[in-house]
C-alpha positions as MATLAB code, in Angstrom:
seq = 'MSWETDVVVIGMGPGGEHVAGRLAEAGLHVTGIEAELVGGECPYWGCVPSKMMIRAGNLLAEARRIPGIAGRVQVAPDWGQVAARIRDEATDNWNDQVAVDRFVAKGGRFVRGRGVLTGPGRVQAAGRTYTARRGVVIATGGRPWAPPVPGLDQVPYWTNREAVAAKEVPSSLLVLGGGAIGLELAQVFARFGTQVTVVEALERLLPLEEPESGELIAGVLGDEGVTVRTGTRAASVRYADETFTLALDGGEELSAERLLVATGRRPDLSGLGLETIGLDPQARALAVDPHMLAAPGLWGIGDVTGHGAFTHVAMYQAEIAVRSILAEPGPEADYRALPRVTFTDPEIGSVGLTEAQALEQGLRVRTGVSQVPSSARGWIHKAGNEGVVKLVEDAERGVLVGATAAGPAGGEVLYGLAVAVQAKVPVESLRHMIYAYPTFHRAVESALADLADD';
ca = [
      25.181  -25.911   17.448;
      28.058  -27.499   16.770;
      27.552  -31.460   16.751;
      31.005  -33.839   18.546;
      32.168  -36.563   16.695;
      36.263  -37.631   17.037;
      37.335  -38.012   12.675;
      35.065  -36.075   10.101;
      35.346  -37.678    7.306;
      34.725  -35.195    3.500;
      34.063  -37.923    0.648;
      32.989  -41.512    0.688;
      34.252  -43.148   -2.239;
      36.270  -46.073   -2.843;
      38.446  -44.882   -0.514;
      37.647  -42.037    2.048;
      34.046  -44.795    2.870;
      37.145  -47.729    3.617;
      38.472  -45.575    6.164;
      34.950  -44.078    7.891;
      34.233  -47.568    8.435;
      37.118  -49.201    9.635;
      37.710  -46.488   12.169;
      34.033  -47.028   13.369;
      35.106  -50.287   13.769;
      37.588  -49.433   16.104;
      35.212  -48.735   18.277;
      35.610  -44.264   17.159;
      32.688  -42.417   16.760;
      32.565  -41.475   12.558;
      30.848  -38.622    9.740;
      31.194  -39.775    6.648;
      30.264  -36.683    4.279;
      29.309  -36.999    1.294;
      28.041  -34.731   -1.472;
      27.374  -37.549   -3.848;
      27.453  -41.337   -4.060;
      28.713  -43.221   -0.625;
      31.430  -45.365   -2.865;
      32.500  -42.585   -5.580;
      33.099  -43.107   -8.250;
      34.661  -46.220   -9.500;
      30.778  -48.372   -7.995;
      29.160  -45.809  -10.138;
      30.155  -44.792  -13.322;
      33.884  -45.727  -13.100;
      36.503  -48.881  -12.455;
      32.604  -51.514  -12.314;
      30.204  -50.450  -14.440;
      33.186  -49.933  -17.666;
      34.775  -53.145  -16.790;
      31.328  -54.336  -17.182;
      30.761  -52.485  -20.869;
      34.894  -54.325  -21.556;
      34.163  -57.243  -20.359;
      30.697  -57.279  -22.611;
      32.921  -55.509  -25.835;
      35.794  -58.960  -25.138;
      33.471  -61.191  -25.378;
      32.042  -59.885  -29.394;
      35.795  -59.827  -30.683;
      36.081  -63.449  -28.690;
      32.962  -64.517  -30.521;
      34.716  -62.382  -34.069;
      37.794  -64.793  -34.411;
      36.045  -67.535  -34.277;
      35.956  -67.927  -37.887;
      40.091  -70.079  -38.897;
      39.754  -71.544  -35.558;
      37.258  -73.251  -34.204;
      33.762  -72.350  -37.086;
      31.291  -69.393  -37.905;
      29.818  -67.698  -36.026;
      26.864  -64.708  -36.122;
      27.581  -61.731  -34.171;
      24.354  -59.037  -33.042;
      25.239  -56.504  -30.646;
      22.408  -55.387  -28.140;
      23.507  -52.492  -25.792;
      20.795  -52.773  -23.896;
      21.208  -56.170  -21.867;
      24.595  -54.304  -21.280;
      22.544  -50.591  -20.305;
      20.738  -53.475  -18.197;
      23.521  -54.918  -16.036;
      24.947  -51.622  -15.595;
      21.583  -50.341  -13.842;
      20.780  -53.439  -12.129;
      23.658  -55.381  -10.671;
      26.088  -52.240  -10.388;
      24.902  -49.379   -9.380;
      21.048  -49.780   -8.046;
      20.015  -47.426  -10.420;
      22.156  -45.247   -9.104;
      21.290  -45.455   -5.287;
      24.137  -46.159   -2.541;
      21.535  -46.739    0.070;
      23.122  -50.047    0.677;
      26.313  -47.958    0.952;
      24.694  -45.593    2.431;
      23.789  -48.420    5.418;
      26.543  -50.308    5.372;
      28.842  -47.912    6.800;
      26.306  -46.521    9.504;
      25.899  -50.070   10.130;
      29.522  -50.222   12.074;
      28.623  -47.310   13.810;
      29.029  -43.922   11.809;
      26.349  -41.044   11.006;
      26.331  -40.721    7.763;
      25.432  -36.275    6.531;
      24.745  -36.036    2.596;
      26.296  -32.950    1.445;
      28.937  -30.641    0.923;
      31.547  -30.725    3.689;
      33.624  -27.731    4.321;
      36.677  -27.067    6.324;
      35.960  -23.365    8.607;
      38.773  -24.352   10.801;
      40.914  -26.468   12.371;
      39.171  -29.619   13.290;
      35.795  -27.936   12.275;
      33.258  -29.338    9.733;
      30.204  -27.576    8.249;
      27.758  -29.812    6.499;
      23.923  -29.606    5.736;
      23.910  -26.189    7.794;
      26.179  -28.031   10.556;
      29.436  -28.076   12.189;
      30.925  -31.055   12.904;
      34.390  -30.799   15.609;
      36.382  -33.455   15.633;
      38.167  -34.514   18.129;
      40.760  -36.548   15.995;
      40.911  -35.214   13.579;
      39.757  -34.413    9.224;
      40.002  -37.562    6.554;
      39.852  -35.286    3.526;
      38.632  -37.831    0.195;
      37.608  -35.838   -2.278;
      38.813  -37.520   -5.043;
      39.242  -35.426   -8.614;
      36.982  -34.449  -11.464;
      37.249  -34.604  -15.646;
      39.534  -31.981  -16.835;
      38.092  -30.207  -20.186;
      41.139  -28.672  -21.952;
      39.732  -24.737  -22.746;
      39.219  -25.514  -26.602;
      37.397  -22.590  -27.614;
      32.869  -24.176  -27.666;
      33.768  -26.983  -24.750;
      32.172  -24.983  -22.749;
      28.435  -24.143  -24.354;
      27.495  -27.833  -26.029;
      26.864  -30.670  -24.201;
      30.085  -33.204  -24.503;
      30.120  -36.573  -23.037;
      32.351  -38.002  -19.610;
      32.553  -40.931  -18.415;
      29.704  -40.889  -16.533;
      27.933  -40.342  -19.369;
      28.910  -42.628  -21.289;
      27.899  -45.557  -18.480;
      24.960  -44.174  -18.579;
      23.922  -44.483  -22.768;
      20.994  -45.976  -22.825;
      22.272  -46.654  -26.150;
      25.513  -46.507  -28.306;
      25.831  -43.641  -30.720;
      25.979  -43.805  -34.555;
      29.412  -41.994  -34.225;
      31.554  -40.638  -31.226;
      34.710  -38.553  -31.542;
      36.217  -39.397  -27.804;
      39.177  -36.023  -26.773;
      42.065  -37.951  -25.385;
      44.008  -41.020  -25.564;
      44.736  -41.862  -22.435;
      43.004  -45.309  -20.434;
      39.348  -44.106  -20.534;
      38.731  -42.025  -23.797;
      40.713  -45.498  -25.644;
      38.802  -48.470  -22.925;
      35.209  -46.603  -23.715;
      36.313  -46.133  -27.202;
      37.053  -49.424  -28.144;
      34.120  -50.500  -26.602;
      31.568  -48.820  -29.036;
      32.780  -49.197  -31.385;
      32.520  -53.060  -31.069;
      29.006  -52.751  -30.688;
      29.055  -50.331  -34.405;
      29.533  -47.211  -33.089;
      32.197  -45.017  -36.210;
      34.515  -43.428  -33.961;
      37.641  -41.159  -34.057;
      39.707  -40.655  -31.165;
      42.118  -37.959  -31.337;
      44.945  -37.223  -28.974;
      46.734  -33.901  -29.125;
      50.581  -35.477  -28.190;
      52.231  -38.067  -30.550;
      50.865  -40.976  -29.584;
      48.120  -42.985  -27.352;
      48.497  -43.802  -23.493;
      50.959  -40.843  -23.680;
      52.562  -41.849  -20.248;
      53.482  -45.271  -20.812;
      56.011  -46.690  -22.571;
      55.661  -45.989  -26.621;
      55.871  -49.338  -27.245;
      52.020  -49.349  -25.637;
      50.987  -46.825  -27.356;
      52.229  -47.776  -31.025;
      50.393  -52.029  -30.099;
      47.261  -50.727  -28.861;
      46.732  -47.807  -32.257;
      47.820  -51.129  -34.123;
      45.457  -52.869  -32.702;
      42.173  -50.253  -33.018;
      42.890  -49.406  -36.335;
      42.710  -52.512  -37.144;
      38.957  -52.842  -35.363;
      37.424  -49.516  -37.041;
      38.815  -46.617  -34.993;
      40.041  -43.409  -37.323;
      43.228  -42.613  -34.664;
      44.420  -39.237  -34.370;
      47.970  -38.659  -33.065;
      49.922  -34.837  -32.844;
      46.951  -33.449  -33.018;
      45.057  -30.157  -31.256;
      41.589  -29.329  -31.140;
      40.997  -25.713  -32.019;
      37.033  -25.224  -31.631;
      34.093  -26.957  -31.173;
      30.170  -26.803  -32.058;
      26.567  -28.039  -31.458;
      24.558  -28.291  -34.241;
      21.692  -30.608  -35.356;
      22.981  -32.784  -32.999;
      26.054  -32.778  -33.359;
      29.064  -31.630  -32.802;
      31.416  -30.443  -35.155;
      35.603  -30.746  -34.130;
      38.197  -28.212  -35.466;
      41.270  -29.578  -35.139;
      44.347  -27.835  -35.614;
      45.303  -27.879  -38.901;
      41.920  -26.540  -40.402;
      39.630  -30.370  -41.012;
      36.893  -30.648  -39.568;
      35.148  -33.938  -37.714;
      32.019  -34.399  -36.848;
      29.831  -37.266  -35.053;
      26.487  -38.198  -33.061;
      28.641  -37.520  -29.543;
      31.566  -35.474  -28.518;
      33.245  -37.979  -24.879;
      35.731  -35.737  -23.573;
      38.649  -37.754  -22.528;
      41.654  -36.305  -21.543;
      42.103  -36.222  -17.557;
      40.401  -36.338  -13.780;
      42.153  -32.974  -11.612;
      42.224  -33.046   -6.947;
      39.322  -30.290   -7.167;
      40.674  -28.317   -3.689;
      38.892  -25.483   -3.902;
      35.488  -25.421   -2.178;
      36.716  -27.320    1.042;
      38.008  -23.823    3.034;
      41.384  -24.966    3.321;
      42.429  -21.349    3.907;
      40.491  -21.777    7.069;
      44.069  -23.636    7.712;
      45.975  -22.163    6.609;
      46.329  -24.331    3.669;
      46.338  -23.229   -0.472;
      42.756  -23.978   -2.378;
      44.321  -23.007   -5.277;
      47.453  -26.540   -5.783;
      47.161  -28.787   -7.481;
      47.221  -31.387   -4.982;
      46.767  -31.540   -1.544;
      50.631  -33.071   -0.276;
      50.455  -35.279    2.576;
      53.305  -36.842    4.528;
      54.038  -40.608    4.273;
      51.279  -41.123    7.311;
      48.782  -39.167    4.743;
      49.476  -36.034    7.250;
      48.831  -32.532    5.760;
      48.066  -31.054    8.695;
      48.106  -31.536   12.126;
      45.510  -33.189   11.969;
      44.079  -33.422    9.055;
      45.458  -36.663    6.481;
      44.356  -36.185    2.892;
      43.466  -39.528    0.462;
      43.022  -40.946   -2.786;
      43.198  -38.404   -5.895;
      43.602  -35.187   -4.453;
      46.571  -35.960   -3.017;
      47.719  -36.029   -6.365;
      49.488  -39.893   -6.288;
      47.756  -41.287   -9.019;
      43.581  -41.331  -10.312;
      43.946  -44.883   -8.882;
      41.202  -46.649   -6.652;
      43.922  -49.412   -6.175;
      46.333  -45.908   -4.576;
      43.167  -44.509   -2.432;
      42.624  -48.089   -0.387;
      46.402  -48.242    0.060;
      46.059  -44.738    1.017;
      42.744  -45.217    3.751;
      45.198  -47.985    5.013;
      47.767  -46.176    6.376;
      45.731  -43.034    7.137;
      43.804  -45.536    9.469;
      46.741  -46.180   10.663;
      47.873  -42.905   11.685;
      44.083  -42.004   13.673;
      44.583  -44.407   15.501;
      48.345  -44.606   17.045;
      48.785  -48.184   15.238;
      52.653  -48.996   13.771;
      52.957  -49.754    9.688;
      54.766  -48.758    6.739;
      55.040  -45.456    5.038;
      53.625  -44.729    1.927;
      55.490  -46.356   -1.006;
      54.852  -45.579   -4.095;
      57.752  -47.554   -6.600;
      56.117  -49.996   -7.545;
      52.370  -48.100   -8.255;
      51.074  -50.532  -10.729;
      48.546  -49.414  -13.022;
      45.995  -51.432  -15.812;
      44.177  -50.235  -19.250;
      41.691  -51.776  -19.584;
      41.869  -52.297  -23.126;
      42.345  -55.318  -25.215;
      44.672  -55.896  -24.624;
      45.301  -54.561  -21.847;
      48.186  -53.375  -21.197;
      49.421  -53.186  -18.594;
      52.763  -51.292  -16.416;
      53.923  -50.807  -13.204;
      56.845  -48.511  -11.943;
      58.705  -46.514  -13.871;
      58.914  -46.585  -17.180;
      62.578  -45.712  -19.441;
      62.223  -42.335  -19.872;
      60.799  -41.607  -15.985;
      63.712  -43.902  -14.807;
      66.415  -41.675  -17.221;
      64.769  -38.797  -16.060;
      66.467  -40.121  -12.531;
      69.562  -40.055  -14.164;
      69.752  -44.411  -13.649;
      71.960  -46.084  -15.702;
      68.810  -48.038  -17.562;
      68.785  -51.465  -19.159;
      65.437  -52.819  -21.139;
      64.183  -56.110  -22.812;
      61.684  -56.453  -25.166;
      60.021  -59.911  -25.696;
      56.475  -59.700  -28.190;
      53.852  -62.003  -26.750;
      53.114  -63.544  -29.769;
      56.208  -65.059  -30.848;
      56.065  -67.040  -27.742;
      54.241  -70.999  -27.294;
      51.495  -68.892  -25.546;
      50.322  -66.490  -27.888;
      51.379  -68.182  -31.458;
      48.847  -71.006  -29.234;
      46.617  -68.028  -28.968;
      46.656  -66.441  -32.371;
      43.989  -64.243  -33.130;
      43.731  -61.616  -30.249;
      47.629  -62.496  -29.413;
      48.731  -58.986  -29.740;
      51.432  -57.930  -27.158;
      54.417  -57.396  -25.320;
      56.349  -57.527  -22.118;
      59.438  -54.230  -21.645;
      61.495  -54.552  -18.519;
      63.837  -51.383  -17.483;
      66.368  -52.435  -15.351;
      68.905  -50.117  -13.142;
      71.732  -51.480  -14.526;
      73.523  -50.424  -11.132;
      71.849  -52.297   -8.483;
      70.396  -55.061  -10.662;
      67.163  -55.144  -10.174;
      64.361  -53.728  -12.158;
      62.563  -50.339  -11.876;
      59.160  -50.805  -13.891;
      58.230  -53.026  -16.757;
      54.805  -53.447  -18.841;
      52.857  -56.284  -19.452;
      50.245  -55.618  -22.839;
      48.180  -58.683  -23.400;
      46.029  -60.784  -22.750;
      45.297  -60.878  -19.608;
      48.099  -58.389  -19.417;
      46.536  -56.799  -15.803;
      47.267  -60.716  -14.673;
      51.240  -60.685  -16.019;
      51.847  -58.019  -14.101;
      51.000  -58.575  -10.953;
      54.696  -60.930  -10.572;
      56.846  -57.874  -12.973;
      55.014  -56.227   -9.675;
      56.375  -57.941   -6.371;
      59.397  -57.908   -8.463;
      60.282  -54.227   -8.441;
      58.836  -54.012   -5.692;
      60.692  -56.277   -3.115;
      64.289  -54.873   -5.343;
      64.289  -58.732   -6.824;
      67.671  -59.429   -8.202;
      67.370  -60.232  -12.005;
      69.417  -62.724  -12.177;
      67.215  -64.409   -9.495;
      64.575  -63.733  -11.843;
      66.734  -65.316  -14.742;
      66.358  -68.602  -12.567;
      63.385  -69.462  -11.901;
      60.910  -71.385  -13.460;
      58.460  -69.866  -15.599;
      55.176  -72.005  -16.036;
      55.145  -73.583  -20.246;
      52.812  -72.443  -21.539;
      51.695  -69.450  -20.281;
      51.739  -65.358  -21.083;
      53.533  -65.160  -18.492;
      56.485  -66.990  -19.487;
      57.303  -63.735  -22.563;
      58.801  -62.609  -18.989;
      62.042  -64.578  -19.080;
      62.686  -63.944  -23.133;
      62.617  -60.280  -22.373;
      65.024  -61.595  -19.210;
      67.052  -63.175  -21.816;
      66.892  -60.433  -24.131;
      68.288  -57.569  -21.160;
      70.915  -59.944  -20.826;
      72.027  -58.993  -24.472;
      72.088  -55.212  -24.097;
];
């Protein structure tokens, strides 16, 4: 038996839930299918609970910065309060009933199950087939990717999910992967007393960001007692007597109570039935056009499209897909000013191209750099003032194509730089702006001056 509907949304993470809700509010009959929790990774295991952890760790760090500035303090970390807040405030003990009810109240039909395409406009889930009159939206997100390290698939390692749900902090932790997720969690656990070692196969932390960012956070983590090993690969892993042992490619062995694998996330197209509509289920990502169309009557949004594993990208693409499905006018997808923030302390915000990426595109590049501690606000801030601003200019056009704002509130400072990249604001215009004093963002003015000196 086939149930008719206007649109089927497979995957009700942030993007899928948004598309489904918006289309239902527009009067369409929408069927939303989700195998896990409505809302997806972000509210239950990603953005929201991890930032609660980070907020707690940052408070401890700020308290420890009081001596020499404001007095004396005694800090007694209590992970129980963090775990309780995640359980009670962020995740409702990993129950999505509120989210399900919210979607249904908009007029949607919710199906708990795994959606599989069985042909154009046809999706099977929970033993029923749904036929979509307008089309299908795939928003199934991504999954943690684990490297092919011998023994890794035989041990009970953590992903971000287990780390976020931890009721107690481990005495020691090995973190495999020096990207955003690995570093955020490494710093949090270290601030709560865990002995942490980060192992990154490439030569620097945050390898997708500017070298200055990787150097900055490596120094900060080192000062906080985190051991950082870059340019080092895991050769094998074993687990015995409640201890993980990680053998490195140079022969050294590291041991800890827990092992966190944070080596990135990847789309998973297998099992979606893409072959029934002529698409490759083994593809690295679901290719979509600027209107999010992957095939006639099939849209893709979020991590599956390969444009970055970010909630804000999924939400941005969701709006484009809604317009496309409703045949409403609006701009096409534009990723020139894609922002991203690593919520370590200091925060590392970046937008657009790195210097290396700009050079790879054949641009004539000029860069400008300023140090946050050398700014008036950085000097005033004192403890915890580490940071750097880096600007990447296309010298031919005289506009910024990328920027990094690392430091206290680096993600917030990034906003103005993202506007400059998105709107192609001439660098000359940026130089003649008035920058409020004393602010962290005033370091942008110094970076512009450095840019002029190139």
